[in-house]
mmCIF file of C-alpha atoms and ligand atoms in Angstrom:
data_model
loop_
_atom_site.group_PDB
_atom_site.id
_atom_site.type_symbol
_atom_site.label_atom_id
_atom_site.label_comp_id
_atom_site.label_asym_id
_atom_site.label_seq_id
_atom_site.Cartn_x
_atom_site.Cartn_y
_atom_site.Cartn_z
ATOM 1 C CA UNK A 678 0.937 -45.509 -58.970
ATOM 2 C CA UNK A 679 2.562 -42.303 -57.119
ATOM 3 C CA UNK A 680 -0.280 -40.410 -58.035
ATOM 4 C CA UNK A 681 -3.072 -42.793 -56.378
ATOM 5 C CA UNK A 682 -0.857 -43.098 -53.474
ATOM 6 C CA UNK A 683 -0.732 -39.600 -53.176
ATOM 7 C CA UNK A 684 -4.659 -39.427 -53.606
ATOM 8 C CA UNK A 685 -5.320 -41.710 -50.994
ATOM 9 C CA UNK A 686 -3.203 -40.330 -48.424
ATOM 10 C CA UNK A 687 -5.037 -37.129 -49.225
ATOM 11 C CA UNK A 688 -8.685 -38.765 -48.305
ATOM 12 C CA UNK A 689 -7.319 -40.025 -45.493
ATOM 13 C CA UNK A 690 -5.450 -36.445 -43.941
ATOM 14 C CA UNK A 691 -9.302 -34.914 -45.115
ATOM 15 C CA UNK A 692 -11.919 -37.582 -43.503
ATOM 16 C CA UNK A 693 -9.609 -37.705 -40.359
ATOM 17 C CA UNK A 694 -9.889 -33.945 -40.150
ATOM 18 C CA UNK A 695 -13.279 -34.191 -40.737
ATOM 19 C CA UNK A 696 -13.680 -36.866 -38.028
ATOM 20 C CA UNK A 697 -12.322 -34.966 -35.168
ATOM 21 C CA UNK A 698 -13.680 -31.358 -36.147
ATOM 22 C CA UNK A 699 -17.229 -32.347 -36.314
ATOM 23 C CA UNK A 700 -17.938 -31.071 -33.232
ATOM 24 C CA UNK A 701 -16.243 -27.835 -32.072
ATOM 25 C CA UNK A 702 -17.206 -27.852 -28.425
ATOM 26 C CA UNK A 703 -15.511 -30.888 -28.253
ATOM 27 C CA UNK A 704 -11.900 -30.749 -26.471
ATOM 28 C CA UNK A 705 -10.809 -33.321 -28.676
ATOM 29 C CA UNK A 706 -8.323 -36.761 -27.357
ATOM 30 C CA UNK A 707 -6.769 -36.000 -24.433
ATOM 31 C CA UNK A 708 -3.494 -37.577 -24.452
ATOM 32 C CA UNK A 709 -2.008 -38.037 -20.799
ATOM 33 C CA UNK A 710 -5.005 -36.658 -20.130
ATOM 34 C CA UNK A 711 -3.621 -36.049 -15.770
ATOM 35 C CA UNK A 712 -1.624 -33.714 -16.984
ATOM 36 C CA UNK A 713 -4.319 -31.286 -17.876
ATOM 37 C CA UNK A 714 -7.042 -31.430 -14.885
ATOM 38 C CA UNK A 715 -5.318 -31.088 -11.806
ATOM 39 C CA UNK A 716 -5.525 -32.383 -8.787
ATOM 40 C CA UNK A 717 -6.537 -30.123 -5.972
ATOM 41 C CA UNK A 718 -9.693 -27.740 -6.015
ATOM 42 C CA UNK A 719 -9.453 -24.734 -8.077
ATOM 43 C CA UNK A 720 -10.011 -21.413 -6.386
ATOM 44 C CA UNK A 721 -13.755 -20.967 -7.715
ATOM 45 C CA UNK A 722 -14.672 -24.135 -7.799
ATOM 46 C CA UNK A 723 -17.386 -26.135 -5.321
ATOM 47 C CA UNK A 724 -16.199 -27.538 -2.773
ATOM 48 C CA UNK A 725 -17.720 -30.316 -0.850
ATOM 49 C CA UNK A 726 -15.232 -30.448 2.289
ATOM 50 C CA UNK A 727 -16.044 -26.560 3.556
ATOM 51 C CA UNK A 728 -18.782 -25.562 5.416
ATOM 52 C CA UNK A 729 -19.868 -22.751 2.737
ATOM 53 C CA UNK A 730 -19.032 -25.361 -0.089
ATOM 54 C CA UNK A 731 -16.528 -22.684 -1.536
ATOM 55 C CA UNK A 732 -12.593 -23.453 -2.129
ATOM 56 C CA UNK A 733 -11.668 -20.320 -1.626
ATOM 57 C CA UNK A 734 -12.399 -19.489 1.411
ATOM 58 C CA UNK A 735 -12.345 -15.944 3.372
ATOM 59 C CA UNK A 736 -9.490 -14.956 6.027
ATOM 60 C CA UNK A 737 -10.581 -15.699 9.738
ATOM 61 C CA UNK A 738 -12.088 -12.055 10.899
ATOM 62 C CA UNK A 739 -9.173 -10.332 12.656
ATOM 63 C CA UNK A 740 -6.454 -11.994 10.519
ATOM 64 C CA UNK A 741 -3.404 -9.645 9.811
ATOM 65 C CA UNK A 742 -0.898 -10.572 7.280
ATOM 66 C CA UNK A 743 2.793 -10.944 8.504
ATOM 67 C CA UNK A 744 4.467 -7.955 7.348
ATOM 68 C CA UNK A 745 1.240 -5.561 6.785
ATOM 69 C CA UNK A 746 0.898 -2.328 9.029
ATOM 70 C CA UNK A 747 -1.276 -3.107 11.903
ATOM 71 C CA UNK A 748 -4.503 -2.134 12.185
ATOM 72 C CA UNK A 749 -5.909 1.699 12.980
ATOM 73 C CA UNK A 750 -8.612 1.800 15.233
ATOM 74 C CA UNK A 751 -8.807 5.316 16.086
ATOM 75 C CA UNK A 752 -11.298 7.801 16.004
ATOM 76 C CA UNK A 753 -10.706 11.115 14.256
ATOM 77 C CA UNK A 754 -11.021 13.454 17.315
ATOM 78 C CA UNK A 755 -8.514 15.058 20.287
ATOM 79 C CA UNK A 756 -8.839 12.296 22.749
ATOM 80 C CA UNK A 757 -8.516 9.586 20.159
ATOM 81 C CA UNK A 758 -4.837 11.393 18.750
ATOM 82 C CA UNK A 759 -3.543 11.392 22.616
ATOM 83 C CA UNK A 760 -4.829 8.140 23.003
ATOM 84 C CA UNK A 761 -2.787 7.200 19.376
ATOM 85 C CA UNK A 762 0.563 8.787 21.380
ATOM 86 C CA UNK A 763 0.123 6.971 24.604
ATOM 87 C CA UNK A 764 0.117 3.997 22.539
ATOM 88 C CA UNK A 765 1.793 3.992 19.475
ATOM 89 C CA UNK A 766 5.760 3.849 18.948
ATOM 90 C CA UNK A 767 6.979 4.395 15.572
ATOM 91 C CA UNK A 768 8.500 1.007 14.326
ATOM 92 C CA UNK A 769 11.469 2.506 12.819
ATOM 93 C CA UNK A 770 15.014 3.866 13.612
ATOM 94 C CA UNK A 771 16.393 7.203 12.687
ATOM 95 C CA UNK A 772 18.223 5.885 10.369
ATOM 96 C CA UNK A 773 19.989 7.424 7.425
ATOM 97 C CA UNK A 774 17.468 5.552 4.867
ATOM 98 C CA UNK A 775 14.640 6.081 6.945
ATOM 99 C CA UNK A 776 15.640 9.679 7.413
ATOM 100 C CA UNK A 777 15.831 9.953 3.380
ATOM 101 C CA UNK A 778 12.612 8.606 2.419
ATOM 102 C CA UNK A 779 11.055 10.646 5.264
ATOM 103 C CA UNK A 780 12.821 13.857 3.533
ATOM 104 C CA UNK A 781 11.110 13.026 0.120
ATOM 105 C CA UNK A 782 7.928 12.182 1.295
ATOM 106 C CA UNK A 783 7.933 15.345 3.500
ATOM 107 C CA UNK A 784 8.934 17.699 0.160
ATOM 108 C CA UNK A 785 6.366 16.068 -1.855
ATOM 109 C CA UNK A 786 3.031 16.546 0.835
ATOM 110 C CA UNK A 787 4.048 18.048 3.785
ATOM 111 C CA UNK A 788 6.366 21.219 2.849
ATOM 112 C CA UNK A 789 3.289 22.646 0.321
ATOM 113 C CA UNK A 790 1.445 24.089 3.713
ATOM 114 C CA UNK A 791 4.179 23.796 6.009
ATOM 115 C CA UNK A 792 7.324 24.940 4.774
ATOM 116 C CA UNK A 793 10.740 23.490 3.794
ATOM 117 C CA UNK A 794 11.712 23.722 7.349
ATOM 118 C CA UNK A 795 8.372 23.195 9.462
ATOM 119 C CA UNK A 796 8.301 26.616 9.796
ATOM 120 C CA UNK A 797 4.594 26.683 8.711
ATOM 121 C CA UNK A 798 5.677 29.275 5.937
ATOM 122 C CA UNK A 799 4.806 26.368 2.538
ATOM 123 C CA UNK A 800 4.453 28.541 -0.779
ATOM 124 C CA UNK A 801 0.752 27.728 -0.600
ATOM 125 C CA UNK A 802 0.708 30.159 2.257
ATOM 126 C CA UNK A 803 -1.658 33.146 2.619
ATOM 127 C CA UNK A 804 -3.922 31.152 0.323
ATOM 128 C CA UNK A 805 -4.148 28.391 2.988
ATOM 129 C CA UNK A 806 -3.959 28.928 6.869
ATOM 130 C CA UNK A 807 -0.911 28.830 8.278
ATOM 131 C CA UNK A 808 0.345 25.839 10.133
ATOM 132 C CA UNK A 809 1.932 25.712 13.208
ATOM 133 C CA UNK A 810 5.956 25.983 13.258
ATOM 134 C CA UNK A 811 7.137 22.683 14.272
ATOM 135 C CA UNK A 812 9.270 23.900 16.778
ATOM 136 C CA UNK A 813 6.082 25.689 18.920
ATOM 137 C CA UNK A 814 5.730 23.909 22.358
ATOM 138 C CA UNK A 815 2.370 21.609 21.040
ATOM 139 C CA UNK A 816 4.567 19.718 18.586
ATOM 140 C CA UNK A 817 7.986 19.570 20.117
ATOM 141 C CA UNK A 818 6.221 17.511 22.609
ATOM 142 C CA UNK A 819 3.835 15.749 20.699
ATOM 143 C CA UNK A 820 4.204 11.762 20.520
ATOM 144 C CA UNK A 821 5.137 10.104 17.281
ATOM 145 C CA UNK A 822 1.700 8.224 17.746
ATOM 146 C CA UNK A 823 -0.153 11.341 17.600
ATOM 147 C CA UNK A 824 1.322 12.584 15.048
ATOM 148 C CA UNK A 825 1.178 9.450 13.076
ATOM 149 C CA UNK A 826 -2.543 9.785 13.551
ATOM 150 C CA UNK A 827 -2.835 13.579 12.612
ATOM 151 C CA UNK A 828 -1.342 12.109 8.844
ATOM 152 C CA UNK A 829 -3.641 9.529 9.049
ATOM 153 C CA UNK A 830 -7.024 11.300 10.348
ATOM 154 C CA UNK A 831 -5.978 14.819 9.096
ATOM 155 C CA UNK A 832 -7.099 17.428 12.633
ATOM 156 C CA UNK A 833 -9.169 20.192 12.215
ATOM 157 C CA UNK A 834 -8.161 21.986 8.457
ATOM 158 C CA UNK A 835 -5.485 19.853 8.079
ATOM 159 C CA UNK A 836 -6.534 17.123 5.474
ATOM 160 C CA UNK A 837 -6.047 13.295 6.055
ATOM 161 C CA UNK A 838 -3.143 12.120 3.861
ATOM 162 C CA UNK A 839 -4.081 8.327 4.171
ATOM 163 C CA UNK A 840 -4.663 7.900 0.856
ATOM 164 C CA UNK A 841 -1.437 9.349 -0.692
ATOM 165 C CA UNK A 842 0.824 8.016 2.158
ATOM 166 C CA UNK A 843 1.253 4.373 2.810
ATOM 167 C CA UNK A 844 1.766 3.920 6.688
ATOM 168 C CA UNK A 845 4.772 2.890 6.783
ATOM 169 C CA UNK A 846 6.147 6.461 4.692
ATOM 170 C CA UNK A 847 4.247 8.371 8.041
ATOM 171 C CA UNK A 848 6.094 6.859 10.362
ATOM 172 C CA UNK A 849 9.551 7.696 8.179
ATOM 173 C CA UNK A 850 8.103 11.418 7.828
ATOM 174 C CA UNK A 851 7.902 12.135 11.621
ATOM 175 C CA UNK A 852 11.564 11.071 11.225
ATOM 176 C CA UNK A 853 12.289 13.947 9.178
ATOM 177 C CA UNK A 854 10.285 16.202 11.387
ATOM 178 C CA UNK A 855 12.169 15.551 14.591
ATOM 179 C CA UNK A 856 15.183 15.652 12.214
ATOM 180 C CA UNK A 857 13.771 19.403 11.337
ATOM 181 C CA UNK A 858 13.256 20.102 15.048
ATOM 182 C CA UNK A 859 16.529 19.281 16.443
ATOM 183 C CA UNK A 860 18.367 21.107 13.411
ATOM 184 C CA UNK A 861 16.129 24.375 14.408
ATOM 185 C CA UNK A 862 16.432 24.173 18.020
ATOM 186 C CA UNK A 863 20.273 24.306 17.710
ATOM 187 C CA UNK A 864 20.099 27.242 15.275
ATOM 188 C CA UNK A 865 17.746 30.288 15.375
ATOM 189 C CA UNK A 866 14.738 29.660 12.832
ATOM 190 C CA UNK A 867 15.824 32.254 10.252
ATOM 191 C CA UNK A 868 19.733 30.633 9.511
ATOM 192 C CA UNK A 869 17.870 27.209 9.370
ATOM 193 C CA UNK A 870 15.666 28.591 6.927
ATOM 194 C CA UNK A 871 18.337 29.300 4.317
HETATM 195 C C1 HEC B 1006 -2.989 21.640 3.070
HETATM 196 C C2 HEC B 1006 -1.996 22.112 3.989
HETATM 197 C C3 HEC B 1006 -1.298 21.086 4.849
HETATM 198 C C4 HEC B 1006 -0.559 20.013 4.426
HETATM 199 C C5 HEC B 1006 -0.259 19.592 3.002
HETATM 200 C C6 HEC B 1006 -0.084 19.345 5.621
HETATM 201 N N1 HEC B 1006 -0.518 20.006 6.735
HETATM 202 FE FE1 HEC B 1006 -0.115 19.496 8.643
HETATM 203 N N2 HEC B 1006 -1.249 21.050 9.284
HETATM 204 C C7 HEC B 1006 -1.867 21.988 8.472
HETATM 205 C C8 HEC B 1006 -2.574 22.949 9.301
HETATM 206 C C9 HEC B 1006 -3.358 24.156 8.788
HETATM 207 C C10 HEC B 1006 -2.384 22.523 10.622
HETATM 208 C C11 HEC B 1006 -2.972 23.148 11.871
HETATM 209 C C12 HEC B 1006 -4.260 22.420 12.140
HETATM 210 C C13 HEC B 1006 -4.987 22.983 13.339
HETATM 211 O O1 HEC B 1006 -5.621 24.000 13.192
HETATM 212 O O2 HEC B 1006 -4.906 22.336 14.395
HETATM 213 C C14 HEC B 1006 -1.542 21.350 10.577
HETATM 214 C C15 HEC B 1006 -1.110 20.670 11.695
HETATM 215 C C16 HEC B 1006 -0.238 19.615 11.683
HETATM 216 C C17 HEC B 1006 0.256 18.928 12.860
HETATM 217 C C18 HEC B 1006 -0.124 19.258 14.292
HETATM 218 C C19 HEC B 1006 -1.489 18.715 14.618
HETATM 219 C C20 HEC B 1006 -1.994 19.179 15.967
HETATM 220 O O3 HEC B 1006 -2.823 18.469 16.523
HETATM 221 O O4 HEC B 1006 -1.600 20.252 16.445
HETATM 222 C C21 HEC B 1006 1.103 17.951 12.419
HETATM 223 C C22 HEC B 1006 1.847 16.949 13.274
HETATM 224 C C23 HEC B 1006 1.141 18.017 10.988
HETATM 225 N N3 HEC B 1006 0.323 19.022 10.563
HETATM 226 C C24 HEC B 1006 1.899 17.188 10.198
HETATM 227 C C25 HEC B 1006 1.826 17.180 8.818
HETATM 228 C C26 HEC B 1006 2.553 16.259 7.986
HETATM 229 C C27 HEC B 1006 3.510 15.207 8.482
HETATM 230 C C28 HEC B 1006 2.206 16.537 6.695
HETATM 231 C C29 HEC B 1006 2.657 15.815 5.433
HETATM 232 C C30 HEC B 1006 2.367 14.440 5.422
HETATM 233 C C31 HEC B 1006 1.270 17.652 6.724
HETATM 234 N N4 HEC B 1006 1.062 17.995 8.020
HETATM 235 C C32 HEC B 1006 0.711 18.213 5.612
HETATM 236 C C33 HEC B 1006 -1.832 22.027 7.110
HETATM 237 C C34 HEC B 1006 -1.249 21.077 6.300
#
């Protein structure tokens, strides 16, 4: 008697399986079936309230995202840097944490070509042109903005360094510049060297 039991419960576990595998495209019984198809649009899918018909729909032109660097809209030429330092102001303060990530980012791209100091003396010099010394005349009175756009745009042999330095990392580096300047102008070049 066991044994038939047994049997039949068998057939019944195998035509059941059969029954819902006979077609494997089909999802199969959805139970609570809400749960699994949501309500709102998905991203990709068509949409008949938009005027494209998309869901997911483009940013309005001109949009900028709270938080992201503004926009750069200047040309990589003399009157477009001075332009740049007329109107640019570095967003931040000469701070000790600003000062520190301006230091790294300074040894790690800057001090290559122009020295440890700004003295335009990097180890890559004879094989690349010197730079100018941070503390000539040009730079100590050069505006944050135009230097902030010299990183950006590179000027003349100097390459851009947009790529390797998020904006917010130039604005901390002419931190450590004007750091270097003020340190050289109260010593002679040479003892600030050391
Ligand atoms: C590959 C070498 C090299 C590297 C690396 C480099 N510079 Fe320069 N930089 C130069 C040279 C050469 C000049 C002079 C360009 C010229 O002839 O006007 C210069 C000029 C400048 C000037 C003055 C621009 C002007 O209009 O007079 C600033 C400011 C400056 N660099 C900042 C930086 C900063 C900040 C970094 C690091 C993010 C950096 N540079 C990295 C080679 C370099």
């Amino acid at each position: 008697m066991r044994g038939i039991r047994f049997f039949a419960l068998l057939l019944l576990l195998g035509v059941s399986a059969w029954a819902y595998h006979h077609n494997p495209d089909s999802p199969g019984y959805e139970f609570l079936p809400d749960m699994a198809r949501s309500v709102p649009y998905d991203a990709f899918a068509p949409n008949p309230v938009t005027r494209d018909g998309l869901t997911y729909q483009l940013p309005v032109a001109g949009t900028i995202a709270r938080g992201a660097a503004l926009p750069f809209h200047y040309a990589a030429n003399t009157q477009e840097a001075e332009r740049a330092g007329r109107e640019l102001r570095n967003p931040y303060p000469h701070s000790r944490e600003v000062l520190a990530r301006g230091h790294a980012v300074f040894v790690t791209f800057c001090a290559p070509c122009h020295g440890p100091m700004g003295a335009g003396d990097g180890p890559i010099i004879p094989k690349f042109p010197n730079p100018p010394s941070y503390t000539s005349t040009r730079l100590l009175t050069m505006a944050d903005g135009q230097m902030f756009h010299t990183i950006t745009l590179g000027t003349s042999i100097m390459p851009s360094y947009a790529v390797q330095i998020a904006p917010e990392d130039r604005w901390k580096v002419i931190h450590w510049i004007r750091e270097l300047q003020s340190n050289a102008l109260q010593r002679p070049m040479e003892v600030a060297r050391k």
